PDB file of C-alpha atoms in Angstrom:
ATOM      1  CA  UNK T1175       0.000   0.000   0.000  1.00 81.00           C
ATOM      2  CA  UNK T1176       0.881   3.650   0.204  1.00 91.00           C
ATOM      3  CA  UNK T1177       3.657   4.632   2.571  1.00 94.00           C
ATOM      4  CA  UNK T1178       4.212   7.926   4.313  1.00 96.00           C
ATOM      5  CA  UNK T1179       7.285  10.092   3.873  1.00 97.00           C
ATOM      6  CA  UNK T1180       8.302   9.196   7.438  1.00 97.00           C
ATOM      7  CA  UNK T1181       8.054   5.471   6.667  1.00 97.00           C
ATOM      8  CA  UNK T1182      10.068   5.943   3.472  1.00 97.00           C
ATOM      9  CA  UNK T1183      12.737   7.906   5.338  1.00 97.00           C
ATOM     10  CA  UNK T1184      12.933   5.262   8.079  1.00 98.00           C
ATOM     11  CA  UNK T1185      13.115   2.456   5.502  1.00 98.00           C
ATOM     12  CA  UNK T1186      15.925   4.242   3.653  1.00 98.00           C
ATOM     13  CA  UNK T1187      17.865   4.932   6.856  1.00 98.00           C
ATOM     14  CA  UNK T1188      17.497   1.254   7.785  1.00 98.00           C
ATOM     15  CA  UNK T1189      18.818   0.293   4.350  1.00 98.00           C
ATOM     16  CA  UNK T1190      21.779   2.655   4.775  1.00 98.00           C
ATOM     17  CA  UNK T1191      22.513   1.035   8.144  1.00 98.00           C
ATOM     18  CA  UNK T1192      22.295  -2.430   6.622  1.00 98.00           C
ATOM     19  CA  UNK T1193      24.593  -1.547   3.716  1.00 98.00           C
ATOM     20  CA  UNK T1194      27.089   0.155   6.015  1.00 98.00           C
ATOM     21  CA  UNK T1195      27.689  -3.051   7.954  1.00 98.00           C
ATOM     22  CA  UNK T1196      27.175  -5.730   5.317  1.00 98.00           C
ATOM     23  CA  UNK T1197      29.718  -4.048   3.023  1.00 97.00           C
ATOM     24  CA  UNK T1198      32.298  -3.393   5.758  1.00 97.00           C
ATOM     25  CA  UNK T1199      35.880  -4.632   5.674  1.00 98.00           C
ATOM     26  CA  UNK T1200      37.132  -5.246   9.206  1.00 98.00           C
ATOM     27  CA  UNK T1201      40.329  -6.419  10.841  1.00 98.00           C
ATOM     28  CA  UNK T1202      40.447 -10.006  12.079  1.00 98.00           C
ATOM     29  CA  UNK T1203      40.058 -10.029  15.840  1.00 95.00           C
ATOM     30  CA  UNK T1204      37.135  -7.627  16.134  1.00 96.00           C
ATOM     31  CA  UNK T1205      33.906  -8.615  17.826  1.00 96.00           C
ATOM     32  CA  UNK T1206      30.252  -7.948  17.157  1.00 95.00           C
ATOM     33  CA  UNK T1207      30.187  -5.235  19.790  1.00 94.00           C
ATOM     34  CA  UNK T1208      33.069  -3.550  17.913  1.00 95.00           C
ATOM     35  CA  UNK T1209      31.143  -3.637  14.601  1.00 96.00           C
ATOM     36  CA  UNK T1210      27.631  -2.837  15.847  1.00 97.00           C
ATOM     37  CA  UNK T1211      28.221   0.923  15.692  1.00 96.00           C
ATOM     38  CA  UNK T1212      28.863   0.710  11.927  1.00 97.00           C
ATOM     39  CA  UNK T1213      25.267  -0.392  11.471  1.00 97.00           C
ATOM     40  CA  UNK T1214      23.726   2.092  13.882  1.00 97.00           C
ATOM     41  CA  UNK T1215      25.748   5.069  12.632  1.00 97.00           C
ATOM     42  CA  UNK T1216      23.380   6.242   9.836  1.00 97.00           C
ATOM     43  CA  UNK T1217      20.435   6.013  12.230  1.00 97.00           C
ATOM     44  CA  UNK T1218      22.230   7.698  15.111  1.00 97.00           C
ATOM     45  CA  UNK T1219      23.052  10.639  12.837  1.00 97.00           C
ATOM     46  CA  UNK T1220      19.294  11.201  12.579  1.00 97.00           C
ATOM     47  CA  UNK T1221      18.624  10.670  16.292  1.00 97.00           C
ATOM     48  CA  UNK T1222      17.136   7.190  15.829  1.00 96.00           C
ATOM     49  CA  UNK T1223      18.067   3.935  17.582  1.00 95.00           C
ATOM     50  CA  UNK T1224      16.648   0.456  17.851  1.00 93.00           C
ATOM     51  CA  UNK T1225      16.597  -1.164  21.275  1.00 91.00           C
ATOM     52  CA  UNK T1226      17.655  -4.642  20.219  1.00 92.00           C
ATOM     53  CA  UNK T1227      20.663  -6.386  18.765  1.00 92.00           C
ATOM     54  CA  UNK T1228      21.805  -5.878  15.192  1.00 94.00           C
ATOM     55  CA  UNK T1229      22.315  -9.572  14.496  1.00 94.00           C
ATOM     56  CA  UNK T1230      22.980 -12.989  15.912  1.00 92.00           C
ATOM     57  CA  UNK T1231      24.575 -16.277  15.108  1.00 89.00           C
ATOM     58  CA  UNK T1232      22.758 -18.959  13.153  1.00 89.00           C
ATOM     59  CA  UNK T1233      24.168 -22.298  14.124  1.00 80.00           C
ATOM     60  CA  UNK T1234      24.727 -25.770  12.839  1.00 73.00           C
ATOM     61  CA  UNK T1235      22.049 -27.103  15.177  1.00 72.00           C
ATOM     62  CA  UNK T1236      19.515 -24.817  13.465  1.00 66.00           C
ATOM     63  CA  UNK T1237      19.176 -22.638  16.507  1.00 68.00           C
ATOM     64  CA  UNK T1238      18.309 -19.152  15.330  1.00 72.00           C
ATOM     65  CA  UNK T1239      20.132 -17.291  18.091  1.00 78.00           C
ATOM     66  CA  UNK T1240      23.057 -19.651  18.411  1.00 78.00           C
ATOM     67  CA  UNK T1241      26.248 -18.044  19.658  1.00 78.00           C
ATOM     68  CA  UNK T1242      28.783 -17.319  20.713  1.00 85.00           C
ATOM     69  CA  UNK T1243      28.962 -14.656  17.966  1.00 89.00           C
ATOM     70  CA  UNK T1244      26.527 -11.795  17.770  1.00 90.00           C
ATOM     71  CA  UNK T1245      26.113  -8.144  16.793  1.00 93.00           C
ATOM     72  CA  UNK T1246      24.967  -5.866  19.582  1.00 93.00           C
ATOM     73  CA  UNK T1247      25.954  -2.933  21.756  1.00 92.00           C
ATOM     74  CA  UNK T1248      26.276  -5.455  24.603  1.00 91.00           C
ATOM     75  CA  UNK T1249      29.885  -6.386  25.290  1.00 91.00           C
ATOM     76  CA  UNK T1250      30.869  -9.601  23.518  1.00 90.00           C
ATOM     77  CA  UNK T1251      34.508 -10.729  23.550  1.00 93.00           C
ATOM     78  CA  UNK T1252      34.102 -13.395  20.833  1.00 94.00           C
ATOM     79  CA  UNK T1253      36.090 -12.413  17.757  1.00 96.00           C
ATOM     80  CA  UNK T1254      34.630 -13.085  14.344  1.00 96.00           C
ATOM     81  CA  UNK T1255      36.232 -16.040  12.593  1.00 96.00           C
ATOM     82  CA  UNK T1256      36.016 -17.316   9.048  1.00 97.00           C
ATOM     83  CA  UNK T1257      32.889 -19.427   8.585  1.00 95.00           C
ATOM     84  CA  UNK T1258      30.807 -17.854  11.367  1.00 94.00           C
ATOM     85  CA  UNK T1259      27.236 -17.269  10.214  1.00 93.00           C
ATOM     86  CA  UNK T1260      25.393 -14.175  11.393  1.00 94.00           C
ATOM     87  CA  UNK T1261      22.324 -12.169  10.593  1.00 96.00           C
ATOM     88  CA  UNK T1262      22.558  -8.453   9.905  1.00 97.00           C
ATOM     89  CA  UNK T1263      19.172  -6.945  10.720  1.00 96.00           C
ATOM     90  CA  UNK T1264      18.915  -3.293  11.695  1.00 97.00           C
ATOM     91  CA  UNK T1265      15.508  -1.721  12.097  1.00 96.00           C
ATOM     92  CA  UNK T1266      13.443   1.271  13.054  1.00 96.00           C
ATOM     93  CA  UNK T1267      10.501   0.658  15.370  1.00 96.00           C
ATOM     94  CA  UNK T1268       8.085   3.453  16.225  1.00 96.00           C
ATOM     95  CA  UNK T1269       5.453   2.387  18.715  1.00 95.00           C
ATOM     96  CA  UNK T1270       1.941   2.825  17.446  1.00 96.00           C
ATOM     97  CA  UNK T1271       3.204   3.808  13.991  1.00 95.00           C
ATOM     98  CA  UNK T1272       5.376   1.370  12.073  1.00 96.00           C
ATOM     99  CA  UNK T1273       8.396  -0.890  12.098  1.00 96.00           C
ATOM    100  CA  UNK T1274      11.078  -1.579   9.511  1.00 96.00           C
ATOM    101  CA  UNK T1275      13.677  -4.329   9.399  1.00 96.00           C
ATOM    102  CA  UNK T1276      16.046  -5.282   6.603  1.00 97.00           C
ATOM    103  CA  UNK T1277      17.762  -8.613   7.174  1.00 96.00           C
ATOM    104  CA  UNK T1278      20.286 -10.872   5.511  1.00 96.00           C
ATOM    105  CA  UNK T1279      22.106 -13.982   6.639  1.00 96.00           C
ATOM    106  CA  UNK T1280      25.853 -13.698   6.078  1.00 97.00           C
ATOM    107  CA  UNK T1281      29.046 -15.664   6.558  1.00 97.00           C
ATOM    108  CA  UNK T1282      32.363 -14.215   7.724  1.00 98.00           C
ATOM    109  CA  UNK T1283      35.078 -14.678   5.089  1.00 98.00           C
ATOM    110  CA  UNK T1284      38.683 -13.628   4.703  1.00 98.00           C
ATOM    111  CA  UNK T1285      39.219 -10.535   2.586  1.00 98.00           C
ATOM    112  CA  UNK T1286      42.547  -8.826   1.921  1.00 98.00           C
ATOM    113  CA  UNK T1287      45.758  -9.298   3.875  1.00 98.00           C
ATOM    114  CA  UNK T1288      48.031  -6.287   4.287  1.00 98.00           C
ATOM    115  CA  UNK T1289      50.882  -5.133   6.511  1.00 98.00           C
ATOM    116  CA  UNK T1290      48.170  -4.253   9.030  1.00 98.00           C
ATOM    117  CA  UNK T1291      46.930  -7.840   9.171  1.00 98.00           C
ATOM    118  CA  UNK T1292      44.160 -10.060   7.870  1.00 98.00           C
ATOM    119  CA  UNK T1293      40.962  -8.264   6.995  1.00 98.00           C
ATOM    120  CA  UNK T1294      37.577  -9.964   6.951  1.00 98.00           C
ATOM    121  CA  UNK T1295      34.221  -9.313   5.276  1.00 98.00           C
ATOM    122  CA  UNK T1296      30.639 -10.529   5.208  1.00 98.00           C
ATOM    123  CA  UNK T1297      29.373 -12.577   2.264  1.00 98.00           C
ATOM    124  CA  UNK T1298      25.618 -12.757   1.752  1.00 98.00           C
ATOM    125  CA  UNK T1299      23.972 -16.176   2.073  1.00 97.00           C
ATOM    126  CA  UNK T1300      20.305 -15.171   1.721  1.00 95.00           C
ATOM    127  CA  UNK T1301      19.026 -13.312  -1.311  1.00 97.00           C
ATOM    128  CA  UNK T1302      15.683 -11.530  -1.437  1.00 96.00           C
ATOM    129  CA  UNK T1303      14.695  -8.277  -3.169  1.00 98.00           C
ATOM    130  CA  UNK T1304      14.721  -5.122  -1.082  1.00 98.00           C
ATOM    131  CA  UNK T1305      11.526  -3.150  -1.701  1.00 97.00           C
ATOM    132  CA  UNK T1306      12.432  -0.280  -4.018  1.00 97.00           C
ATOM    133  CA  UNK T1307       9.148   1.532  -3.325  1.00 96.00           C
ATOM    134  CA  UNK T1308      10.292   2.168   0.250  1.00 96.00           C
ATOM    135  CA  UNK T1309      13.524   3.881  -0.764  1.00 98.00           C
ATOM    136  CA  UNK T1310      14.158   7.604  -1.025  1.00 98.00           C
ATOM    137  CA  UNK T1311      16.964   7.358  -3.586  1.00 97.00           C
ATOM    138  CA  UNK T1312      18.064  10.925  -2.833  1.00 97.00           C
ATOM    139  CA  UNK T1313      19.166   9.820   0.649  1.00 98.00           C
ATOM    140  CA  UNK T1314      21.510   7.139  -0.750  1.00 98.00           C
ATOM    141  CA  UNK T1315      25.115   7.785  -1.680  1.00 98.00           C
ATOM    142  CA  UNK T1316      26.476   6.544  -4.994  1.00 98.00           C
ATOM    143  CA  UNK T1317      28.276   3.754  -3.132  1.00 98.00           C
ATOM    144  CA  UNK T1318      25.012   2.678  -1.465  1.00 98.00           C
ATOM    145  CA  UNK T1319      23.115   2.768  -4.790  1.00 98.00           C
ATOM    146  CA  UNK T1320      25.857   0.671  -6.388  1.00 98.00           C
ATOM    147  CA  UNK T1321      25.717  -1.847  -3.540  1.00 98.00           C
ATOM    148  CA  UNK T1322      21.927  -2.156  -3.898  1.00 98.00           C
ATOM    149  CA  UNK T1323      22.093  -2.504  -7.684  1.00 98.00           C
ATOM    150  CA  UNK T1324      24.810  -5.172  -7.436  1.00 98.00           C
ATOM    151  CA  UNK T1325      22.908  -7.011  -4.695  1.00 98.00           C
ATOM    152  CA  UNK T1326      19.723  -6.977  -6.766  1.00 98.00           C
ATOM    153  CA  UNK T1327      21.533  -8.206  -9.871  1.00 98.00           C
ATOM    154  CA  UNK T1328      22.995 -11.068  -7.852  1.00 98.00           C
ATOM    155  CA  UNK T1329      19.561 -11.792  -6.360  1.00 98.00           C
ATOM    156  CA  UNK T1330      18.055 -12.027  -9.832  1.00 98.00           C
ATOM    157  CA  UNK T1331      20.886 -14.180 -11.176  1.00 98.00           C
ATOM    158  CA  UNK T1332      20.698 -16.635  -8.279  1.00 98.00           C
ATOM    159  CA  UNK T1333      16.914 -16.972  -8.066  1.00 98.00           C
ATOM    160  CA  UNK T1334      15.627 -16.593 -11.623  1.00 98.00           C
ATOM    161  CA  UNK T1335      16.780 -20.011 -12.926  1.00 98.00           C
ATOM    162  CA  UNK T1336      14.316 -21.635 -10.502  1.00 98.00           C
ATOM    163  CA  UNK T1337      11.298 -19.525 -11.452  1.00 98.00           C
ATOM    164  CA  UNK T1338       8.620 -19.753 -14.103  1.00 98.00           C
ATOM    165  CA  UNK T1339       8.411 -16.905 -16.632  1.00 98.00           C
ATOM    166  CA  UNK T1340       5.710 -14.950 -14.806  1.00 98.00           C
ATOM    167  CA  UNK T1341       7.536 -14.922 -11.476  1.00 98.00           C
ATOM    168  CA  UNK T1342      10.856 -14.300 -13.210  1.00 98.00           C
ATOM    169  CA  UNK T1343       9.344 -11.193 -14.838  1.00 98.00           C
ATOM    170  CA  UNK T1344       8.118 -10.024 -11.407  1.00 98.00           C
ATOM    171  CA  UNK T1345      11.584 -10.589  -9.931  1.00 98.00           C
ATOM    172  CA  UNK T1346      13.248  -8.628 -12.747  1.00 98.00           C
ATOM    173  CA  UNK T1347      11.027  -5.632 -11.966  1.00 98.00           C
ATOM    174  CA  UNK T1348      11.660  -5.928  -8.197  1.00 98.00           C
ATOM    175  CA  UNK T1349      15.437  -6.057  -8.716  1.00 98.00           C
ATOM    176  CA  UNK T1350      15.710  -3.304 -11.338  1.00 98.00           C
ATOM    177  CA  UNK T1351      18.508  -0.774 -11.020  1.00 97.00           C
ATOM    178  CA  UNK T1352      17.856   2.533  -9.311  1.00 96.00           C
TER     179      UNK T1352
END
């Protein structure tokens, strides 16, 4: 349905938060409490916070909140290691009004190695279109638009081979470039 300007702004700020963390390169040895601020930063700049964690482990026993890894402002001394699976799920929740959450499941992977040490990154495991109707494109940087366009292209490429023509056409529209 129709969305208000406030809802669109909150959705876009949530997307910015999501992109800021999911696209981060970070030094091996950091923890989820070290990285949490990267996700909250775009929201904090607008005076908005969410009163829950940013993400959690998803374990081999199919427990949704399986640790020891997690993303939160709460102190956690567990460093992120290659192969750890985590959600990244910032949100904006306004009581009596609306709530927004954008979530992906990711895996920690090695990235570049430099004189400063081994850097790590998140690789996406779950692919689903992000609703373009909720985005105020003017609030996104070029880097954020590029991330979204690349993510949507990858979403289409991974999912479309399994879809019939009608659903594939729908997916193409939902993952169009902005």
